[in-house]
PDB file of N, CA and C in Angstrom:
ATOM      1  N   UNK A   1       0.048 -44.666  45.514  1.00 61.00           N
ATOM      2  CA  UNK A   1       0.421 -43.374  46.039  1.00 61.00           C
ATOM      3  C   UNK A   1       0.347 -42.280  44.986  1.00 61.00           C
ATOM      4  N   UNK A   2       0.286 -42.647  43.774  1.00 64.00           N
ATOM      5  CA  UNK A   2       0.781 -41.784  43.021  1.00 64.00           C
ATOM      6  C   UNK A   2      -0.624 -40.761  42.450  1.00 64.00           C
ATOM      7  N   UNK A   3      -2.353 -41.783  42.635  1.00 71.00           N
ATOM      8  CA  UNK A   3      -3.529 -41.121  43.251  1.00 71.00           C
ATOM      9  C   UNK A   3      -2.942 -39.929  44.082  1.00 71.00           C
ATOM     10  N   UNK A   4      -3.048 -39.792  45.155  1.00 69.00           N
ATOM     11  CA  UNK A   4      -2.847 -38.910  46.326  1.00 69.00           C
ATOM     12  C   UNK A   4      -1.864 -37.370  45.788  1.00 69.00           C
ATOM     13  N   UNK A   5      -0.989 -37.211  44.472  1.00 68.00           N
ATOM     14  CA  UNK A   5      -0.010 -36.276  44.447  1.00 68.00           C
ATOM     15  C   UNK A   5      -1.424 -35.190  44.220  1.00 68.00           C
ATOM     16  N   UNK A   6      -1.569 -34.175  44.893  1.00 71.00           N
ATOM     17  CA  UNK A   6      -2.093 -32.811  44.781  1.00 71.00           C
ATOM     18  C   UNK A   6      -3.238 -32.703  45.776  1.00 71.00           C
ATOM     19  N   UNK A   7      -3.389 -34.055  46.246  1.00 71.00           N
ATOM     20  CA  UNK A   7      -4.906 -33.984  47.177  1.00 71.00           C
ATOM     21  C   UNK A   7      -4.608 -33.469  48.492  1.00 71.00           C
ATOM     22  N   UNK A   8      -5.504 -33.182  49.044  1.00 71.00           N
ATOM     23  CA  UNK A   8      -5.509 -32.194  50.376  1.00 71.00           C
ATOM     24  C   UNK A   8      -4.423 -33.470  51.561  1.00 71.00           C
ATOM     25  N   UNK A   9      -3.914 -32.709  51.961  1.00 74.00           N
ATOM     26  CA  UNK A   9      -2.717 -33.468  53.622  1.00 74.00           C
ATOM     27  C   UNK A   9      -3.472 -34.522  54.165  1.00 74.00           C
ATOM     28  N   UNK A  10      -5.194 -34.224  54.548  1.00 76.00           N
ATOM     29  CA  UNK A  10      -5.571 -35.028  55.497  1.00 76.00           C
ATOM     30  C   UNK A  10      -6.209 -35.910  54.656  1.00 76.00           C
ATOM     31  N   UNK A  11      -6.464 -35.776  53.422  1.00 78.00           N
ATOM     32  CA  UNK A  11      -6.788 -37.150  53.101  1.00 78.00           C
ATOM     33  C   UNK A  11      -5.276 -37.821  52.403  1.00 78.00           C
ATOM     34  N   UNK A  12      -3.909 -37.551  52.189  1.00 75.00           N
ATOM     35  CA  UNK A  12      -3.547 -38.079  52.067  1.00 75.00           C
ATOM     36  C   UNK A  12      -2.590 -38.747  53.474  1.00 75.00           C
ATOM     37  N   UNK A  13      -2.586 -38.139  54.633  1.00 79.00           N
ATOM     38  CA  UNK A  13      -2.584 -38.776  55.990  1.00 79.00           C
ATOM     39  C   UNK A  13      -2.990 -39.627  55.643  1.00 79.00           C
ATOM     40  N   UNK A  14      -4.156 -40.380  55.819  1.00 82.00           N
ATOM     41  CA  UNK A  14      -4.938 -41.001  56.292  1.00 82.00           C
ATOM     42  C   UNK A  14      -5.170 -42.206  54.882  1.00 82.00           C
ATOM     43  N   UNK A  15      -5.115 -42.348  53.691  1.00 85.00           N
ATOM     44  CA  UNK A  15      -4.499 -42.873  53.103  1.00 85.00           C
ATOM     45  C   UNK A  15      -3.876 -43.967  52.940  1.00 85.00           C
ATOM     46  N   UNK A  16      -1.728 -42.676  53.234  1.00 82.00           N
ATOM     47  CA  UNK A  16      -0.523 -43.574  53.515  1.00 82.00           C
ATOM     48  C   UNK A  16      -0.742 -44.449  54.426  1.00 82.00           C
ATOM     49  N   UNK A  17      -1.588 -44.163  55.395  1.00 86.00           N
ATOM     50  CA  UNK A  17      -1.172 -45.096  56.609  1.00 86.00           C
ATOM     51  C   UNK A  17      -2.381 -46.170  56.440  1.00 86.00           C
ATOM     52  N   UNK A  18      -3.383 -46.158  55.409  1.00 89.00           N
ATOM     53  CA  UNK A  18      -3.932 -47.429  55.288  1.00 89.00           C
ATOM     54  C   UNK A  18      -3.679 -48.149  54.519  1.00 89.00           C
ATOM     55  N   UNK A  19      -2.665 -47.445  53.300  1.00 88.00           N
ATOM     56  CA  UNK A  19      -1.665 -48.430  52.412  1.00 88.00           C
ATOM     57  C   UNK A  19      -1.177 -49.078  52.931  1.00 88.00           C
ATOM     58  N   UNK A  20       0.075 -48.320  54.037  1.00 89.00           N
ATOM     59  CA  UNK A  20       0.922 -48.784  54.613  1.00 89.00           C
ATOM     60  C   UNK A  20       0.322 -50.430  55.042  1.00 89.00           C
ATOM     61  N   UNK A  21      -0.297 -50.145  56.247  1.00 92.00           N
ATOM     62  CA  UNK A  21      -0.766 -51.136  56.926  1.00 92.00           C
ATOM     63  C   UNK A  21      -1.461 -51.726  56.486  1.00 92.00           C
ATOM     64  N   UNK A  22      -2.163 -52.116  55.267  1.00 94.00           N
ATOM     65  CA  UNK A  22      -2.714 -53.207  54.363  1.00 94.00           C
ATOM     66  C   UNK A  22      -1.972 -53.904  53.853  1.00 94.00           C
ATOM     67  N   UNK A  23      -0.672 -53.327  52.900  1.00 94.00           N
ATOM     68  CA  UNK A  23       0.472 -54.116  52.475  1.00 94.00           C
ATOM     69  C   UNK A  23       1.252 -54.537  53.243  1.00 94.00           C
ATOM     70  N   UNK A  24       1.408 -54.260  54.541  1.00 94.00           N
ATOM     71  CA  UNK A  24       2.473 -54.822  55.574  1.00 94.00           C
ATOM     72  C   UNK A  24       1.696 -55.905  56.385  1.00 94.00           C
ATOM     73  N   UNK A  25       0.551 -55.794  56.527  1.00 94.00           N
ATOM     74  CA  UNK A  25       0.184 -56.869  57.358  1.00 94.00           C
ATOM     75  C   UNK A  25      -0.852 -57.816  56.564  1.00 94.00           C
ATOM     76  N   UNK A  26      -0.486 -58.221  55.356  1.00 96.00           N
ATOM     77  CA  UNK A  26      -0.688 -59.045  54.163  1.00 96.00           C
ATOM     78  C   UNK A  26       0.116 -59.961  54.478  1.00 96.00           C
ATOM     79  N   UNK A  27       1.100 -60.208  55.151  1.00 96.00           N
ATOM     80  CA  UNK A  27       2.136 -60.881  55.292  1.00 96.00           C
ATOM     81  C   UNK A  27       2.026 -61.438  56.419  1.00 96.00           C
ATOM     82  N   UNK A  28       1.904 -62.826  56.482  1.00 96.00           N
ATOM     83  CA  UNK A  28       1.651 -63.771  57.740  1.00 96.00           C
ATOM     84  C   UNK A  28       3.109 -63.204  58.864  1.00 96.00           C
ATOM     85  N   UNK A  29       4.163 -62.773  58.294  1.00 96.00           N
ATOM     86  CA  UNK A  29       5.330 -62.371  58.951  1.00 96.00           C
ATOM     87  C   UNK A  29       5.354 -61.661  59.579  1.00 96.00           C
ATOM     88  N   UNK A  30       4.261 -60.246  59.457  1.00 96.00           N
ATOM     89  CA  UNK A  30       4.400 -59.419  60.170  1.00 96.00           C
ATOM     90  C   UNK A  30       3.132 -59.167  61.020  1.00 96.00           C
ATOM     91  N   UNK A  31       3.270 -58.649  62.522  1.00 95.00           N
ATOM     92  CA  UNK A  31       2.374 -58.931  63.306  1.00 95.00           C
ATOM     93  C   UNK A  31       1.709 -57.645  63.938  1.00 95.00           C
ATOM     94  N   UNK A  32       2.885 -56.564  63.188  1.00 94.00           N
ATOM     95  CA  UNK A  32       1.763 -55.963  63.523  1.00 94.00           C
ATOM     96  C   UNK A  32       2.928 -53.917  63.144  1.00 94.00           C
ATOM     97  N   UNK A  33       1.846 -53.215  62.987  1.00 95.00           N
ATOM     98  CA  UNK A  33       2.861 -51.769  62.497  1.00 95.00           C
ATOM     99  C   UNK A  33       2.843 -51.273  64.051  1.00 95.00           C
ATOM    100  N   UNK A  34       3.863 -50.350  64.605  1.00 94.00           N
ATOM    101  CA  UNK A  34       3.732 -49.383  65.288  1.00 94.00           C
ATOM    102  C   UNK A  34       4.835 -48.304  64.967  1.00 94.00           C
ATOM    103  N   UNK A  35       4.272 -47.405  66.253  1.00 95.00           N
ATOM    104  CA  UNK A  35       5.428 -45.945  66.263  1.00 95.00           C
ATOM    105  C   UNK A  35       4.712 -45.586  64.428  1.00 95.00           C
ATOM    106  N   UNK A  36       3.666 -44.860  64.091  1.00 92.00           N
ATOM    107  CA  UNK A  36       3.346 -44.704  62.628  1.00 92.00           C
ATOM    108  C   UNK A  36       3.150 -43.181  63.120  1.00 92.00           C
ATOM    109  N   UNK A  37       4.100 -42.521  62.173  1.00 92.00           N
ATOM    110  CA  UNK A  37       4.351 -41.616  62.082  1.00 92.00           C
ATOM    111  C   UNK A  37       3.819 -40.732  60.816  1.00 92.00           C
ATOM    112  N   UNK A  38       3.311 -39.443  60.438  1.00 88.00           N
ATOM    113  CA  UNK A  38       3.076 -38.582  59.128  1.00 88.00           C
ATOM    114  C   UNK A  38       4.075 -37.088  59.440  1.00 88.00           C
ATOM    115  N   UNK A  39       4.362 -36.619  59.019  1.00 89.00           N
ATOM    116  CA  UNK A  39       5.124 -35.338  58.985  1.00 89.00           C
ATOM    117  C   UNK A  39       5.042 -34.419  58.048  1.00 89.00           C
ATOM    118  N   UNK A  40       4.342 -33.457  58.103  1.00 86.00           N
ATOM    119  CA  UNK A  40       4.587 -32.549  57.055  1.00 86.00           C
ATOM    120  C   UNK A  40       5.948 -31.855  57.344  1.00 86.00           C
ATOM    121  N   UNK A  41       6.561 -31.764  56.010  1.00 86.00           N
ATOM    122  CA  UNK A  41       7.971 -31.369  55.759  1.00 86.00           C
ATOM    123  C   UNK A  41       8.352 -29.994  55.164  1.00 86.00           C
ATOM    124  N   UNK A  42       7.765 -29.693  53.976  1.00 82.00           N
ATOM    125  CA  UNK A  42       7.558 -28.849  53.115  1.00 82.00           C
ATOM    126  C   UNK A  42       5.897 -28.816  52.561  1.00 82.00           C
ATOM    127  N   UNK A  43       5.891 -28.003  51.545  1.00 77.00           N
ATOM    128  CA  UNK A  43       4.594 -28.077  51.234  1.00 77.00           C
ATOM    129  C   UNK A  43       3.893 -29.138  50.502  1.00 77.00           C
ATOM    130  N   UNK A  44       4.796 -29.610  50.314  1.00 76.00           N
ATOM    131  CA  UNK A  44       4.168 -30.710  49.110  1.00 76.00           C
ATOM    132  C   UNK A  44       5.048 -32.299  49.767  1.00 76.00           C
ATOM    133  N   UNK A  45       5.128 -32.178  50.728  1.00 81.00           N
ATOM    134  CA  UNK A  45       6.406 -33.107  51.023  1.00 81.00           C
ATOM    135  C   UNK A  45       5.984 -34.042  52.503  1.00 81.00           C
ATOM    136  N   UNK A  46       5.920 -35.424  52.896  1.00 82.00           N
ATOM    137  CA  UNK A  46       5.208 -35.629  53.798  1.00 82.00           C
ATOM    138  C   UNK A  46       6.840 -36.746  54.192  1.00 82.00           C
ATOM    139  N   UNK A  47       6.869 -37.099  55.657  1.00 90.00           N
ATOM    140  CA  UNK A  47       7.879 -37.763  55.753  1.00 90.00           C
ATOM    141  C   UNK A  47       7.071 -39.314  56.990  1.00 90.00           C
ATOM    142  N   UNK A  48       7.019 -40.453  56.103  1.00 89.00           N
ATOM    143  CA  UNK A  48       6.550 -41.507  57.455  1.00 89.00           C
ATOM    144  C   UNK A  48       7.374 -42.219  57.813  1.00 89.00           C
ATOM    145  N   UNK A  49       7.270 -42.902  59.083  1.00 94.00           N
ATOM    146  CA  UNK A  49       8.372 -43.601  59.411  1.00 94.00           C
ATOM    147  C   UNK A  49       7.418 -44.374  60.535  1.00 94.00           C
ATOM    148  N   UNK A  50       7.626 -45.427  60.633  1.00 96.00           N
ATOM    149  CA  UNK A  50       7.161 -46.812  61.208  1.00 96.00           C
ATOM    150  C   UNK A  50       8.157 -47.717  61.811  1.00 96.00           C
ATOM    151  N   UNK A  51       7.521 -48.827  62.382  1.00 97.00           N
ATOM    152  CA  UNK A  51       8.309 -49.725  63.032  1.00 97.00           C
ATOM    153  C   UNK A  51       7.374 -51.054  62.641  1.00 97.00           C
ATOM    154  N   UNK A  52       8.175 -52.212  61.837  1.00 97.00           N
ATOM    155  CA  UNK A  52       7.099 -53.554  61.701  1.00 97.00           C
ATOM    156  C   UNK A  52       7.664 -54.341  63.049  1.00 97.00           C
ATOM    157  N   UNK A  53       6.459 -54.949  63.342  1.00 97.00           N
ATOM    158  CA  UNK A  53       7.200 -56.019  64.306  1.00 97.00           C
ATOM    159  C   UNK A  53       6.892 -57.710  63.364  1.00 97.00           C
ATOM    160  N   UNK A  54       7.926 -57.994  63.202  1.00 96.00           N
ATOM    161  CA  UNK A  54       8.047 -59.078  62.519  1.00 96.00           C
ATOM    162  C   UNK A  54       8.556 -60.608  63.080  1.00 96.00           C
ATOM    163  N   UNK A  55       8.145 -61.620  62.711  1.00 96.00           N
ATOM    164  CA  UNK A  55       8.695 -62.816  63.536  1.00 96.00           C
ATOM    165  C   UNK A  55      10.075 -62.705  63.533  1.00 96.00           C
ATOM    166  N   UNK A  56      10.819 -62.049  62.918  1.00 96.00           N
ATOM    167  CA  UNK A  56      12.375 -62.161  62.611  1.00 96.00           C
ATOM    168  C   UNK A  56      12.794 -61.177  63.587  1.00 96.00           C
ATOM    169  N   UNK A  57      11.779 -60.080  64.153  1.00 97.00           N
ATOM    170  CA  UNK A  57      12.316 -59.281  65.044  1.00 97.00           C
ATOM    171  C   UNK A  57      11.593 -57.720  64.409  1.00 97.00           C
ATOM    172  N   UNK A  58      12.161 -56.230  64.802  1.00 97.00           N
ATOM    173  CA  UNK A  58      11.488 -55.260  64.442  1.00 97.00           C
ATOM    174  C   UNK A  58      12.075 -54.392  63.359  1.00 97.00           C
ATOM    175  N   UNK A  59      11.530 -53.444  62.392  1.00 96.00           N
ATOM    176  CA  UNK A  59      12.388 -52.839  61.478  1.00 96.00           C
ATOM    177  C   UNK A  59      11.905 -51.700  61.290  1.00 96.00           C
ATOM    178  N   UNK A  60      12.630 -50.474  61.330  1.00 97.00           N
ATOM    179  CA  UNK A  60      12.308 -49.335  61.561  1.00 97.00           C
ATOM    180  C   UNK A  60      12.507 -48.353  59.758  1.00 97.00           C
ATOM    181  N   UNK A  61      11.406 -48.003  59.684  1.00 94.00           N
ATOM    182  CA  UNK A  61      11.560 -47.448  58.425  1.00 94.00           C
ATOM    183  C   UNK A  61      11.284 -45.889  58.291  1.00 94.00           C
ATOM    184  N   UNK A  62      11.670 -45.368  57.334  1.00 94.00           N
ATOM    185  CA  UNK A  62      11.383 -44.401  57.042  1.00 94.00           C
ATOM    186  C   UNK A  62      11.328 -43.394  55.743  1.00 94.00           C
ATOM    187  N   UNK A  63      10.328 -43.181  55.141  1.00 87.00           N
ATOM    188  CA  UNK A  63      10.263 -43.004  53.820  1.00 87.00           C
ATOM    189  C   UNK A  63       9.576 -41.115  53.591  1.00 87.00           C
ATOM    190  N   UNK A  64      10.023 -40.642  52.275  1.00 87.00           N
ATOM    191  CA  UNK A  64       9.642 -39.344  51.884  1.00 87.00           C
ATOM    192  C   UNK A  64       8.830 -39.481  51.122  1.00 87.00           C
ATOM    193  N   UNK A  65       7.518 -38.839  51.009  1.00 75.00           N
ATOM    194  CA  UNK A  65       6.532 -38.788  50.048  1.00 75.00           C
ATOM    195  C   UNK A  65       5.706 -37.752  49.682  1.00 75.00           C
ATOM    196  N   UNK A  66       5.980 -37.168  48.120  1.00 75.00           N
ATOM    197  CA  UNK A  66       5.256 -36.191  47.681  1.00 75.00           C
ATOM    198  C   UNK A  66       3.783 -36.126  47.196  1.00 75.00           C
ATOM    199  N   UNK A  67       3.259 -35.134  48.104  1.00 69.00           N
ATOM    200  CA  UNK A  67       1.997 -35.198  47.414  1.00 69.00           C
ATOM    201  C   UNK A  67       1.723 -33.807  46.677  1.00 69.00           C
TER     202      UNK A  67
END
C-alpha cells in the first residue's frame, strides 16, 4: 500500500481492492470477499470496508487508508 501514497484515486481504487482480495482469498478459509466498498473521505484519505465469508462464518471489516 505504501506504493499507492500520492497516486491518482482510480488507480489506487482499483489496486486496494486487488490487494485486498489476493491476500484474503490466499487462504483456503476464506471463500470468498463481498459488500467491497472504496470511499473517498478527505483528500488524501480513502475508507474500505468489506465482508469475508469464511468457513467459521462472516467478518465485517473496515479500514482507513491514505493515499
Amino acid at each position: 500500500l505504501i506504493d499507492l501514497i500520492g497516486q491518482d484515486f482510480d488507480l489506487a481504487f482499483s489496486e486496494i481492492e486487488r490487494l485486498i482480495v489476493e491476500a484474503l482469498t490466499a487462504d483456503d478459509r476464506v471463500g470468498g470477499i463481498e459488500n467491497l466498498m472504496l470511499n473517498k473521505t478527505a483528500k488524501n484519505t480513502l475508507v474500505v470496508s468489506f465482508t469475508v465469508a469464511t468457513i467459521f462464518g462472516s467478518i465485517t471489516k473496515e479500514l482507513e487508508v491514505e493515499v
